[in-house]
Short mmCIF file of C-alpha atoms in Angstrom, two decimals:
data_model
loop_
_atom_site.label_atom_id
_atom_site.label_comp_id
_atom_site.label_asym_id
_atom_site.label_seq_id
_atom_site.Cartn_x
_atom_site.Cartn_y
_atom_site.Cartn_z
CA MET U 19 119.24 118.26 41.26
CA THR U 20 116.89 117.18 44.22
CA GLY U 21 119.38 118.32 46.80
CA GLY U 22 119.58 121.37 45.20
CA ILE U 23 116.06 122.22 45.07
CA GLU U 24 116.02 121.02 48.90
CA ALA U 25 118.63 123.30 49.81
CA VAL U 26 116.94 126.39 48.12
CA GLY U 27 113.77 125.37 49.88
CA SER U 28 115.85 125.46 53.01
CA ILE U 29 116.87 129.07 52.46
CA VAL U 30 113.50 130.19 51.63
CA GLU U 31 112.02 128.37 54.77
CA GLY U 32 114.57 130.12 57.00
CA GLY U 33 114.40 133.47 55.55
CA MET U 34 110.31 133.45 56.08
CA LEU U 35 110.71 132.00 59.69
CA ALA U 36 113.11 134.84 60.50
CA ARG U 37 111.15 137.28 59.07
CA ALA U 38 108.09 136.10 61.20
CA VAL U 39 109.83 136.65 64.46
CA GLU U 40 111.62 139.80 63.42
CA PRO U 41 109.77 143.28 64.67
CA ARG U 42 108.74 145.50 62.03
CA ALA U 43 109.38 148.47 64.06
CA GLY U 44 111.67 151.30 62.38
CA GLU U 45 110.76 150.17 58.72
CA ALA U 46 109.60 152.73 56.42
CA SER U 47 106.20 152.71 54.63
CA HIS U 48 104.11 154.91 52.24
CA GLY U 49 101.97 157.52 53.73
CA HIS U 50 98.12 156.87 53.40
CA ALA U 51 95.00 159.04 54.47
CA GLY U 52 91.81 158.02 55.67
CA ALA U 53 90.94 154.87 57.73
CA CYS U 54 92.84 151.68 58.56
CA LEU U 55 91.76 148.83 56.14
CA ASN U 56 92.31 146.30 58.95
CA CYS U 57 90.23 147.96 62.26
CA GLY U 58 88.83 151.03 60.74
CA THR U 59 90.74 153.60 63.05
CA ALA U 60 91.63 157.04 61.67
CA LEU U 61 95.13 157.02 60.38
CA ILE U 62 97.60 159.77 61.58
CA GLY U 63 100.75 157.99 60.16
CA PRO U 64 102.15 155.53 57.96
CA HIS U 65 100.93 152.75 60.38
CA CYS U 66 97.71 152.34 62.21
CA HIS U 67 98.23 153.24 65.81
CA THR U 68 95.63 150.72 67.09
CA CYS U 69 96.41 147.37 65.29
CA GLY U 70 99.79 148.27 63.85
CA GLN U 71 99.19 147.66 60.13
CA ALA U 72 100.68 149.49 57.44
CA ALA U 73 98.67 152.30 55.85
CA HIS U 74 99.76 151.44 52.41
CA VAL U 75 98.27 148.08 51.02
CA HIS U 76 99.42 146.63 47.60
CA ARG U 77 97.41 144.67 45.30
CA THR U 78 99.93 143.59 42.67
CA MET U 79 101.98 140.61 41.64
CA GLY U 80 105.05 142.74 41.40
CA ALA U 81 104.80 144.01 44.93
CA PHE U 82 103.86 140.27 46.01
CA PHE U 83 107.09 138.91 44.60
CA HIS U 84 108.93 142.06 45.89
CA ASP U 85 107.66 140.98 49.49
CA LEU U 86 108.82 137.40 49.03
CA ILE U 87 112.31 138.14 47.99
CA HIS U 88 112.41 141.07 50.71
CA GLY U 89 111.16 138.58 53.58
CA VAL U 90 113.80 135.85 52.52
CA LEU U 91 116.73 137.81 51.69
CA HIS U 92 116.61 141.36 53.04
CA PHE U 93 115.20 141.87 56.64
CA ASP U 94 115.34 145.54 55.57
CA GLY U 95 118.12 147.97 56.35
CA LYS U 96 118.59 146.29 59.67
CA THR U 97 120.71 143.67 58.15
CA TRP U 98 123.33 146.08 56.95
CA ARG U 99 123.63 147.69 60.37
CA THR U 100 123.76 144.23 62.15
CA LEU U 101 126.03 142.27 59.91
CA PRO U 102 129.18 144.52 60.15
CA LEU U 103 128.66 145.13 63.81
CA LEU U 104 128.28 141.39 64.26
CA ALA U 105 131.34 140.45 62.67
CA TRP U 106 133.80 143.28 63.98
CA LYS U 107 132.13 144.62 67.16
CA PRO U 108 130.00 141.84 68.42
CA GLY U 109 130.29 143.04 71.86
CA GLU U 110 128.74 146.44 70.99
CA LEU U 111 126.08 144.99 69.14
CA THR U 112 125.00 142.75 71.99
CA ARG U 113 125.41 145.53 74.65
CA ARG U 114 123.28 147.89 72.50
CA TYR U 115 120.44 145.35 71.54
CA ILE U 116 120.09 144.43 75.49
CA ALA U 117 120.09 148.34 76.21
CA GLY U 118 116.90 148.68 74.13
CA GLU U 119 118.06 149.52 70.57
CA ARG U 120 115.83 147.10 68.90
CA ALA U 121 114.45 148.74 65.93
CA ARG U 122 118.03 149.49 64.36
CA PHE U 123 119.11 145.63 64.31
CA VAL U 124 117.97 142.34 63.23
CA SER U 125 116.82 140.54 66.33
CA PRO U 126 119.01 137.67 67.64
CA MET U 127 116.40 134.99 67.04
CA ALA U 128 115.80 136.11 63.54
CA LEU U 129 119.34 136.27 62.73
CA PHE U 130 119.85 132.67 64.09
CA LEU U 131 117.03 131.16 62.29
CA PHE U 132 118.01 132.40 58.77
CA SER U 133 121.72 131.64 59.61
CA VAL U 134 120.95 128.30 60.64
CA PHE U 135 118.74 127.42 57.64
CA LEU U 136 121.41 128.93 55.28
CA MET U 137 124.32 126.90 56.88
CA PHE U 138 122.29 123.37 56.33
CA ALA U 139 121.17 124.59 52.77
CA VAL U 140 124.86 125.29 51.91
CA PHE U 141 126.19 122.29 53.63
CA GLN U 142 123.60 119.99 51.62
CA LEU U 143 124.77 121.74 48.50
CA ALA U 144 128.57 120.76 49.37
CA GLY U 145 127.46 117.25 50.38
CA ILE U 146 128.55 117.83 54.02
CA GLY U 147 126.71 115.79 56.70
CA PRO U 148 126.66 112.87 58.87
CA PRO U 149 127.05 109.31 57.08
CA THR U 150 123.75 107.69 56.28
CA ASP U 151 125.18 104.42 54.92
CA PHE U 152 125.64 102.60 58.11
CA LYS U 153 124.70 98.91 58.03
CA SER U 154 122.51 97.18 60.63
CA VAL U 155 124.33 94.79 62.87
CA GLN U 156 121.17 92.74 63.51
CA PRO U 157 119.94 90.01 60.98
CA VAL U 158 117.35 91.42 58.60
CA GLY U 159 113.82 91.27 60.54
CA ALA U 160 115.32 90.31 63.73
CA ARG U 161 113.59 92.07 66.93
CA SER U 162 115.73 93.82 69.65
CA PRO U 163 115.66 92.34 73.13
CA THR U 164 113.69 95.19 74.13
CA GLU U 165 110.74 94.27 71.90
CA LEU U 166 110.81 90.67 72.68
CA ARG U 167 110.73 91.42 76.40
CA GLN U 168 107.81 93.78 75.89
CA GLU U 169 105.92 91.13 73.72
CA LEU U 170 106.78 88.65 76.69
CA ALA U 171 105.17 90.85 79.27
CA ASP U 172 102.02 91.59 77.09
CA LEU U 173 101.37 87.78 76.70
CA LYS U 174 101.65 87.21 80.33
CA ASP U 175 99.40 89.68 81.18
CA ALA U 176 96.91 88.17 78.69
CA ARG U 177 97.49 85.02 80.15
CA ALA U 178 96.71 86.38 83.63
CA LYS U 179 93.47 87.96 82.49
CA MET U 180 92.08 84.48 80.88
CA GLY U 181 89.92 82.66 83.00
CA PRO U 182 90.44 78.86 83.62
CA GLY U 183 89.46 76.57 80.92
CA ASN U 184 90.04 79.31 78.20
CA PRO U 185 90.73 77.73 74.77
CA ALA U 186 93.43 80.26 73.84
CA SER U 187 95.45 79.46 76.96
CA PRO U 188 97.61 76.59 75.21
CA LEU U 189 98.23 78.86 72.50
CA ILE U 190 99.36 81.66 74.52
CA GLU U 191 101.73 79.05 76.67
CA VAL U 192 103.47 77.96 73.40
CA GLN U 193 104.02 81.70 72.42
CA ILE U 194 105.50 82.55 75.78
CA ALA U 195 107.60 79.35 75.96
CA ARG U 196 108.96 80.20 72.45
CA LEU U 197 109.94 84.08 73.40
CA GLN U 198 111.68 82.77 76.58
CA LYS U 199 113.79 80.46 74.41
CA GLU U 200 114.49 83.14 72.18
CA LEU U 201 115.60 85.46 74.92
CA GLY U 202 117.50 82.84 76.59
CA GLU U 203 119.47 82.06 73.17
CA ARG U 204 120.33 85.66 72.88
CA THR U 205 122.55 87.99 74.68
CA VAL U 206 120.17 90.33 76.63
CA PRO U 207 122.24 93.82 77.25
CA LYS U 208 122.46 94.91 80.85
CA PRO U 209 123.20 98.42 82.00
CA GLY U 210 126.73 99.19 81.27
CA ASP U 211 127.15 96.73 78.19
CA ARG U 212 128.64 98.61 75.28
CA VAL U 213 127.22 97.62 71.82
CA THR U 214 127.87 98.38 68.25
CA LEU U 215 124.84 100.25 66.94
CA ALA U 216 125.88 100.07 63.25
CA GLY U 217 128.85 99.76 61.03
CA ASN U 218 130.34 100.34 57.56
CA PRO U 219 133.32 97.68 57.02
CA ALA U 220 133.93 99.39 53.63
CA LYS U 221 135.05 102.58 55.48
CA ALA U 222 136.03 101.16 58.70
CA ALA U 223 133.43 103.02 60.60
CA LYS U 224 131.23 101.89 63.43
CA LEU U 225 128.92 103.62 66.02
CA THR U 226 128.72 102.30 69.47
CA ALA U 227 126.67 102.92 72.72
CA GLN U 228 126.30 101.86 76.24
CA TYR U 229 123.18 100.63 77.83
CA THR U 230 121.80 102.57 80.61
CA GLY U 231 119.12 100.64 82.36
CA ILE U 232 116.87 103.70 81.46
CA ALA U 233 113.89 102.29 79.43
CA PHE U 234 113.74 104.87 76.69
CA ILE U 235 117.19 105.38 76.20
CA ASP U 236 117.69 101.74 75.83
CA ARG U 237 114.94 101.53 73.35
CA ALA U 238 116.54 104.34 71.31
CA ILE U 239 119.68 102.17 71.31
CA ASP U 240 117.83 99.38 70.11
CA LYS U 241 116.38 101.36 67.44
CA TRP U 242 119.74 102.59 66.17
CA ARG U 243 120.86 98.72 65.90
CA GLU U 244 117.58 98.05 64.05
CA ASN U 245 117.77 100.67 61.37
CA PRO U 246 121.08 102.70 61.57
CA SER U 247 120.43 104.42 58.20
CA LEU U 248 116.90 105.62 59.12
CA MET U 249 118.07 106.76 62.65
CA ALA U 250 121.05 108.55 60.88
CA TYR U 251 118.56 110.44 58.57
CA LYS U 252 116.56 111.47 61.44
CA LEU U 253 119.65 112.85 63.36
CA GLN U 254 120.46 115.13 60.16
CA SER U 255 117.08 116.11 59.75
CA ASN U 256 116.51 116.97 63.41
CA SER U 257 119.91 118.76 63.68
CA TYR U 258 118.37 121.67 62.24
CA LYS U 259 114.90 121.52 63.27
CA PHE U 260 116.03 121.46 66.91
CA SER U 261 119.04 123.82 66.43
CA TRP U 262 117.35 126.26 68.80
CA LEU U 263 118.04 123.82 71.73
CA LEU U 264 121.57 124.91 71.61
CA ILE U 265 120.24 128.31 72.96
CA PRO U 266 118.74 127.17 76.22
CA LEU U 267 121.60 124.32 76.41
CA SER U 268 124.41 127.12 76.38
CA VAL U 269 122.72 129.82 78.61
CA PRO U 270 123.26 127.94 81.77
CA PHE U 271 126.94 127.54 81.08
CA VAL U 272 127.21 131.11 80.15
CA TRP U 273 125.71 132.30 83.27
CA LEU U 274 128.14 130.00 85.25
CA LEU U 275 130.84 132.41 84.10
CA PHE U 276 129.04 135.47 85.71
CA ALA U 277 127.29 133.83 88.62
CA TRP U 278 128.73 136.37 91.09
CA ARG U 279 127.75 139.53 89.08
CA ARG U 280 124.07 139.89 89.41
CA LYS U 281 123.87 142.65 87.00
CA PHE U 282 123.66 140.37 84.17
CA GLY U 283 120.66 138.16 83.98
CA PRO U 284 119.47 135.21 81.82
CA TYR U 285 118.05 137.48 79.06
CA ASP U 286 121.59 139.07 78.68
CA HIS U 287 122.98 135.62 78.64
CA ALA U 288 120.47 134.49 75.79
CA VAL U 289 121.10 137.59 73.46
CA PHE U 290 124.79 136.84 73.85
CA VAL U 291 124.46 133.01 72.92
CA THR U 292 122.03 133.77 70.19
CA TYR U 293 123.98 136.52 68.32
CA SER U 294 127.22 134.23 68.84
CA LEU U 295 125.54 131.26 67.45
CA GLY U 296 124.23 133.46 64.43
CA PHE U 297 127.80 134.48 63.82
CA MET U 298 129.28 131.14 63.99
CA THR U 299 126.80 129.46 61.38
CA LEU U 300 127.42 132.33 59.01
CA PHE U 301 131.20 132.07 59.64
CA TYR U 302 131.20 128.60 58.90
CA VAL U 303 129.01 128.91 55.65
CA ALA U 304 131.61 131.24 54.65
CA LEU U 305 134.61 128.67 55.28
CA VAL U 306 132.64 126.05 53.11
CA LEU U 307 132.37 128.48 50.28
CA LEU U 308 136.01 129.40 50.65
CA GLY U 309 136.57 125.64 50.20
CA ALA U 310 134.46 125.39 47.11
CA ILE U 311 136.62 127.99 45.36
CA GLY U 312 139.84 126.22 46.19
CA VAL U 313 141.40 127.61 49.54
CA SER U 314 143.46 124.76 51.20
CA THR U 315 142.48 122.91 53.95
CA GLY U 316 145.08 123.87 56.27
CA TRP U 317 143.92 127.59 56.08
CA LEU U 318 140.28 126.57 56.68
CA LEU U 319 141.37 124.75 59.70
CA LEU U 320 143.26 127.67 60.98
CA LEU U 321 140.42 130.09 60.28
CA GLY U 322 137.95 127.68 61.80
CA THR U 323 139.98 127.72 65.03
CA VAL U 324 141.28 131.01 65.41
CA VAL U 325 138.43 133.33 64.43
CA PRO U 326 135.85 131.81 66.84
CA LEU U 327 138.03 132.11 69.73
CA ILE U 328 138.82 135.84 68.91
CA HIS U 329 134.90 136.58 68.10
CA ILE U 330 134.22 135.23 71.55
CA TYR U 331 136.75 137.25 73.25
CA LYS U 332 135.46 140.37 71.49
CA GLN U 333 131.79 139.65 72.43
CA LEU U 334 132.44 138.90 75.92
CA LYS U 335 134.64 141.83 76.46
CA GLY U 336 132.23 144.09 74.67
CA ALA U 337 128.89 142.98 75.98
CA TYR U 338 129.87 142.51 79.70
CA SER U 339 132.37 145.60 79.83
CA LEU U 340 135.49 143.16 80.97
CA GLY U 341 139.03 143.75 80.96
CA ARG U 342 141.39 141.52 78.98
CA PHE U 343 142.21 139.33 81.78
CA SER U 344 138.60 138.46 82.71
CA ALA U 345 137.55 138.24 78.98
CA SER U 346 140.37 135.99 78.42
CA TRP U 347 140.00 133.45 81.11
CA ARG U 348 136.06 133.30 80.26
CA THR U 349 136.92 132.82 76.65
CA THR U 350 139.22 129.79 77.51
CA ALA U 351 136.64 128.40 79.77
CA LEU U 352 133.59 128.82 77.42
CA SER U 353 135.67 126.88 74.82
CA PHE U 354 135.93 123.90 76.80
CA LEU U 355 132.23 124.23 77.91
CA ILE U 356 131.07 124.18 74.20
CA PHE U 357 132.27 120.65 73.80
CA TRP U 358 130.09 119.78 76.63
CA ILE U 359 127.04 121.70 75.08
CA LEU U 360 127.68 119.87 71.82
CA PHE U 361 127.84 116.48 73.68
CA LEU U 362 124.34 117.06 75.34
CA TYR U 363 122.89 118.53 72.02
CA ILE U 364 123.85 115.29 70.00
CA ASP U 365 122.55 113.13 72.88
CA LEU U 366 119.21 115.00 72.84
CA LEU U 367 119.15 114.51 69.23
CA LEU U 368 119.65 110.80 69.26
CA VAL U 369 116.93 110.21 71.74
CA LEU U 370 114.59 112.55 69.80
CA GLY U 371 115.34 110.67 66.48
CA ALA U 372 114.45 107.47 68.49
CA VAL U 373 111.01 108.46 69.84
CA ASP U 374 110.04 110.57 66.81
#
């Protein structure tokens, strides 16, 4: 029951966030004579030409709940102009939005925000997510080598600041000797050492990592070893909180495919990437729902592999006015680059979970 409530909450949150970044240009409103209730400017149309507030202001609970549902699910008539193009003519949608047709379509970021929250809500209802039942490979209460070394360094600093004859000095020396012995008895990882972060013997599953010598990354590895279930939960939570990171991570890779064609700038690639991510999230929501009604796994795997490639090809071809060969090789290249983007994204989530 709690998971269902959280999932519904995620959908509502995604809709409201999407609505917050979606411009209101092109939306209908009631006419109203007189002055703007917000800034006092004389009205000459359905919106104030000074501050932009709608002339018609409601004060009923029915209108309030209408606005709530409208903001979460509707995005106005733009949705029904945007989604068909996104599905069947993504290149045309991308090109027209970049060219300036902003009021006609849902903005890429609004669509992306709503689709991401919808995807995670549906995945939560379907019980899809990373495992959170890993067991720690360290004894309960055991401190990591990083923590021991930090405590040892603090004690040595404290000893250095003490003057001669300080009554606390013998106690400090005893603690330093104890920590040095504990560190000596334990295997202290070095850069390049691969260790097991967590394991689940019942499922024959384990998670490994390699020490790098970079302090904050190695501390993250130690945190995973100490409490893997908590870190897995943080990974799941951060995966949608920081889903927007996929956009800046993807844009440079798309730019590489057009580096010698200067007519296309970073903004063009950002619109392309964001609409593409919006489609992919909605598409995988559809696959989960198809699986829930009994469509076979084989068909779902086939659709999940072929449809994204076709969509990327059509969007590249239409958005950048490419020929078939140019669109084909860029689709192939981008399909391999996606794995690197996801690898970087997951690595960032692991680090963010450790420093959160």
